[in-house]
Coordinates of C-alpha atoms and ligand atoms in Angstrom, one line a residue:
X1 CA -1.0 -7.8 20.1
X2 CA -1.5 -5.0 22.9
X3 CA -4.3 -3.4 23.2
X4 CA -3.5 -0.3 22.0
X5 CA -5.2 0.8 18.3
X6 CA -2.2 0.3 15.9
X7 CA -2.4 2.4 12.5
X8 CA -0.3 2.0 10.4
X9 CA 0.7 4.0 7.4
X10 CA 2.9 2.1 4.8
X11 CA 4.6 4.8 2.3
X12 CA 6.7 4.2 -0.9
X13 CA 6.7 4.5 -4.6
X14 CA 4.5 2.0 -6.5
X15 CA 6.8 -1.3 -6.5
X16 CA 8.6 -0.6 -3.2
X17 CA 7.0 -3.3 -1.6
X18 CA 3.9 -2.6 0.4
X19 CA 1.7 -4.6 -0.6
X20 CA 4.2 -7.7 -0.1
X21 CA 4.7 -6.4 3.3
X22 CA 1.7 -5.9 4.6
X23 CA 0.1 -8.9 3.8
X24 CA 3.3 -10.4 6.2
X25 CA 2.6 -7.9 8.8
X26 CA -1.5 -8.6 8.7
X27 CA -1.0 -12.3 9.7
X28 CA 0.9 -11.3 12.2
X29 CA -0.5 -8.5 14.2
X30 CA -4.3 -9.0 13.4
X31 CA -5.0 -5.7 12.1
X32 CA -6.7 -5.7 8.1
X33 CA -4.9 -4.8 5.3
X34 CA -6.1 -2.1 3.7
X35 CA -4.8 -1.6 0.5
X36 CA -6.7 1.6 -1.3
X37 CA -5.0 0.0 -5.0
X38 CA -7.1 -3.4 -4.2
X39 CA -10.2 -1.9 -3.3
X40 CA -10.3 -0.2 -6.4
X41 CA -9.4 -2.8 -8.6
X42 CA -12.6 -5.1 -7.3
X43 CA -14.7 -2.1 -7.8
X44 CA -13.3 -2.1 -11.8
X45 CA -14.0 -5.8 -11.7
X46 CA -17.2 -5.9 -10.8
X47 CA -18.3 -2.7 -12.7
X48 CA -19.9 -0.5 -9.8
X49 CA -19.9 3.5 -10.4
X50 CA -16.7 3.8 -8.3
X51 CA -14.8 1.2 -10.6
X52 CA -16.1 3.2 -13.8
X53 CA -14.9 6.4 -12.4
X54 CA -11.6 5.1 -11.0
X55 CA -10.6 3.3 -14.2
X56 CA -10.4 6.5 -16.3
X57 CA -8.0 7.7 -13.8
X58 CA -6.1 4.2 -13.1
X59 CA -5.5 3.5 -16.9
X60 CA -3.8 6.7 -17.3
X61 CA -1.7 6.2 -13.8
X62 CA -3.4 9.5 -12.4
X63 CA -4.8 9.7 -8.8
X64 CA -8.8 9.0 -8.8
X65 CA -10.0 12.6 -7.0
X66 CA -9.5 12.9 -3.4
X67 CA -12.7 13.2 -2.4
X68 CA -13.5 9.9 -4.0
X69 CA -11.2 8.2 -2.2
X70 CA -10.9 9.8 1.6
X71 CA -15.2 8.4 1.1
X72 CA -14.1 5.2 0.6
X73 CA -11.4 4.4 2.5
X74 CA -13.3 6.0 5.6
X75 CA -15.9 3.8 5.7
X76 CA -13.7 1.2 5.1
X77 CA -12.2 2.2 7.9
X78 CA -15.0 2.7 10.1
X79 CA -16.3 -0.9 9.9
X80 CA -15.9 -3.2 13.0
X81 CA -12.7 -5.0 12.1
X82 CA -10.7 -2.1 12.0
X83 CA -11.7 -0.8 15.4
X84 CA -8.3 -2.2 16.8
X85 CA -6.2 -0.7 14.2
X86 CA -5.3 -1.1 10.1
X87 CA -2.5 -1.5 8.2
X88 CA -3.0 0.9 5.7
X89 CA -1.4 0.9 2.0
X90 CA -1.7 3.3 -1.0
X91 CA -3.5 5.8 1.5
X92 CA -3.1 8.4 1.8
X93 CA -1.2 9.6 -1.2
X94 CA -1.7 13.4 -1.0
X95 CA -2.0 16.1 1.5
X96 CA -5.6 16.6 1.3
X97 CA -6.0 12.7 1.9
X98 CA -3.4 12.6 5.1
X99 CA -5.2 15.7 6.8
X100 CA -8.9 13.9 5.9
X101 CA -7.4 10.7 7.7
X102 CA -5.9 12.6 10.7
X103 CA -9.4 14.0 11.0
X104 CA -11.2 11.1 11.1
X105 CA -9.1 9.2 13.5
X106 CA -8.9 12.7 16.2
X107 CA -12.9 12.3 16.1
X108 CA -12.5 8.9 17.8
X109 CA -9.2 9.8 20.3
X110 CA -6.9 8.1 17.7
X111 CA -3.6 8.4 16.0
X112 CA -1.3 7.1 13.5
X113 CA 1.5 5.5 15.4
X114 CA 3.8 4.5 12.8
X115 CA 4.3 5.4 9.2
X116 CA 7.3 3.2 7.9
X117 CA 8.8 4.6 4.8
X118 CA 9.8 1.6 2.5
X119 CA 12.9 3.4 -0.2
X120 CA 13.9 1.9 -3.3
X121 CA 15.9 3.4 -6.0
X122 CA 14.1 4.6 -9.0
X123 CA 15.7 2.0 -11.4
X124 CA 14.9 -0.8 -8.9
X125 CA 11.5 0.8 -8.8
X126 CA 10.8 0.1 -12.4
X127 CA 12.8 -3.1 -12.8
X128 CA 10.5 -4.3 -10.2
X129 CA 7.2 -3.0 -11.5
X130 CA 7.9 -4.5 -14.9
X131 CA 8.6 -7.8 -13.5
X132 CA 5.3 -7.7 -11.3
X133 CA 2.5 -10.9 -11.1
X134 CA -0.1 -10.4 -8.8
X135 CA -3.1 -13.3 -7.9
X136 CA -6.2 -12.9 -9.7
X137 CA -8.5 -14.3 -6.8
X138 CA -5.9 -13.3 -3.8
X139 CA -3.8 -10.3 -4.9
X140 CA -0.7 -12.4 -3.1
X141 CA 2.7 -10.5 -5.2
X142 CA 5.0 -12.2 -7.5
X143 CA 8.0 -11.2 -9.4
X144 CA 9.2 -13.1 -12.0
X145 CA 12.7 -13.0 -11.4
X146 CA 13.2 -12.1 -7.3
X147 CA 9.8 -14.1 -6.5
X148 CA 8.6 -16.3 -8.8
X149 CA 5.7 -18.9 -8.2
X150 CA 6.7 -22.4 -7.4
X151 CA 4.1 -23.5 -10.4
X152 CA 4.3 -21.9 -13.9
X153 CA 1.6 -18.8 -13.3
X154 CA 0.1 -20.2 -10.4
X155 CA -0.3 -18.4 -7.3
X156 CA 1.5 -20.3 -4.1
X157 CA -0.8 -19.8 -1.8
X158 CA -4.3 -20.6 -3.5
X159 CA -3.5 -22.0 -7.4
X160 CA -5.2 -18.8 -8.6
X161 CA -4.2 -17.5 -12.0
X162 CA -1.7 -14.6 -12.1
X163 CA -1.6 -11.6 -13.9
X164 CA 0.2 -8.6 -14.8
X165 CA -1.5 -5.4 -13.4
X166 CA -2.5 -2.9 -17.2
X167 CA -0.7 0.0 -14.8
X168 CA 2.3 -2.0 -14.4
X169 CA 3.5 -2.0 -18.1
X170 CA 6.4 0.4 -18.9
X171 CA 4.6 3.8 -19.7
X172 CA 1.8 3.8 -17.1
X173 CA 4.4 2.9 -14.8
X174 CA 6.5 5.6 -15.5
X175 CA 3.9 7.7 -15.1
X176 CA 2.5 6.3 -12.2
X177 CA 6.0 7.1 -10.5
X178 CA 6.3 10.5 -11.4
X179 CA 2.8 11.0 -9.9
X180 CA 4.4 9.5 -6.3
X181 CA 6.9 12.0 -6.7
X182 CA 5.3 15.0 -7.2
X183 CA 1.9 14.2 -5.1
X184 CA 2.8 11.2 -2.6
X185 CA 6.6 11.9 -1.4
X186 CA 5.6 15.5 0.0
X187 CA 4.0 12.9 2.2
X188 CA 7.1 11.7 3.8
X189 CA 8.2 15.2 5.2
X190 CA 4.8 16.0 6.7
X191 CA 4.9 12.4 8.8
X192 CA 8.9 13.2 9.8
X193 CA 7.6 16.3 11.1
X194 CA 5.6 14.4 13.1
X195 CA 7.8 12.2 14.4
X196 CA 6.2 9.1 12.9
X197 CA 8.2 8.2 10.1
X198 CA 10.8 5.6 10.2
X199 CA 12.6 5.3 7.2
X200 CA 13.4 1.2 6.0
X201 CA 16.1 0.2 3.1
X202 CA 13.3 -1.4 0.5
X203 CA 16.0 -3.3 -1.6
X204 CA 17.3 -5.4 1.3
X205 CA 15.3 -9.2 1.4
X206 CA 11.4 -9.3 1.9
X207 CA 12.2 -10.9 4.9
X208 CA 14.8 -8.7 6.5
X209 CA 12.2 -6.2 5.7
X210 CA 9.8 -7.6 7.5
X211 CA 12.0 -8.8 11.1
X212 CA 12.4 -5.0 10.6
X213 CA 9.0 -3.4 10.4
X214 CA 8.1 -6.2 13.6
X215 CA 10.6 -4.3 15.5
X216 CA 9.2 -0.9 14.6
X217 CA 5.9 -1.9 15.3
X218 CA 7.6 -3.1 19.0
X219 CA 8.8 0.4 19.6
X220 CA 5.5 2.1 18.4
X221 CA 3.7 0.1 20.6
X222 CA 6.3 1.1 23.6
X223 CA 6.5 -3.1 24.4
X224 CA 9.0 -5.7 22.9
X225 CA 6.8 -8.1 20.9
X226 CA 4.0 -7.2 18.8
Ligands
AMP301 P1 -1.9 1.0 -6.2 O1 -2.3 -0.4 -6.3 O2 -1.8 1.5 -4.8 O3 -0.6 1.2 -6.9 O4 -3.0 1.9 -6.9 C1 -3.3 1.7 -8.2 C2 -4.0 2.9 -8.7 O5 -5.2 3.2 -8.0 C3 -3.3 4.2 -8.6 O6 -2.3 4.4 -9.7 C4 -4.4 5.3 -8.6 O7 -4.9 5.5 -9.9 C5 -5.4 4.6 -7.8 N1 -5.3 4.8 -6.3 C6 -5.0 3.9 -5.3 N2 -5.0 4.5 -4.1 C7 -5.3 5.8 -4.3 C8 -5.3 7.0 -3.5 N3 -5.2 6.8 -2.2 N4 -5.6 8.2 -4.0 C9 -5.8 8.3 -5.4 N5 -5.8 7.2 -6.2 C10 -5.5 6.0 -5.7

């Protein structure tokens, strides 16, 4: 990787296919994944005050406060391994949360270079959340019908159980996705303005995707191989 800081901002409706794709792109350009959703769920899992909180909000398929979360993902952020960069995913979601983010990074002479926009039709979007397996102890993401694991319920990469996500079953879901809508999408005209966004067809293969999102890293970074 150069040695230019690399953020990256992954945007798209719950189900589009972040998750899946940044866990590719984090092997690959050495930057952490840091997905806002997973941090949260191993606060509800092991019971500390910001998993109490965040439940009431995550059950329901609400956004947990901003000022909650531009806390935590800050610090995450400022922490050694993400000195060089971070792929970020399922932050920011709103407004307040983008401007808190651009904030932090000016303080330190850095920007977001790249904010790929992963679209996917609403019915897509809901076939896909309903069909949804994620690793217990790895978070890895299965679908039973376009991804299944090679072992009944078993993750592929580590043999850890998997399991369906509570905000994944039909009515949270739904919820969940008008929430994107009316709090998250603004999102994608504020990074256009920009000049960041690049917009990517989220219901072509995971690995088309991917060759993709490589190339628009390459032209972020302003070299041919990232
Ligand atoms: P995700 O795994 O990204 O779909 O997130 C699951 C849930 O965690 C969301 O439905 C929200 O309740 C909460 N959450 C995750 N990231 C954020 C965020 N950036 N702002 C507010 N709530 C969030």
């Amino acid at each position: 990787m150069a040695e230019k800081p690399l953020y990256i901002v992954l945007i798209g409706a719950p189900g589009a296919g972040k998750g899946t794709q940044a866990a590719l792109l984090e092997k690959e350009l050495g930057i952490p994944h840091i997905s806002s959703g997973d941090m949260l769920r191993e606060a509800v899992a092991k019971g500390t005050e910001l998993g109490r909180l965040a439940k009431n909000y995550m059950d329901r398929g609400e956004l947990v406060p901003d000022d909650v979360m531009v806390k935590v993902v800050l610090e995450r952020l400022s922490m050694p391994d993400c000195r060089k960069g971070a792929l970020l995913d399922g932050f920011p979601r709103t407004p307040e949360q983008a401007r808190a983010l651009e904030e932090a990074l000016s303080k330190e002479g850095k920007t977001i270079s790249l904010v790929p926009y992963i679209k996917v039709s609403m019915e897509k979007l809901l076939e896909r959340l309903a069909g949804r397996w994620i690793c217990r102890n790895c978070q890895a993401v299965y679908h039973l019908v376009y991804n299944p694991p090679k072992e009944d319920m078993k993750c592929d990469l580590c043999g850890g159980e998997l399991y369906q996500r509570e905000d994944d079953k039909p009515e949270t879901a739904r919820r969940r996705l008008e929430v994107y809508f009316a709090q998250t999408a603004p999102l994608i005209d504020y990074y256009r303005q920009a000049g960041i966004l690049r917009e990517i067809d989220g219901e072509k293969a995971i690995e088309e995707i991917h060759r993709e999102l490589l190339a628009l890293v390459a032209e972020a970074m302003g070299d041919d191989c990232p």
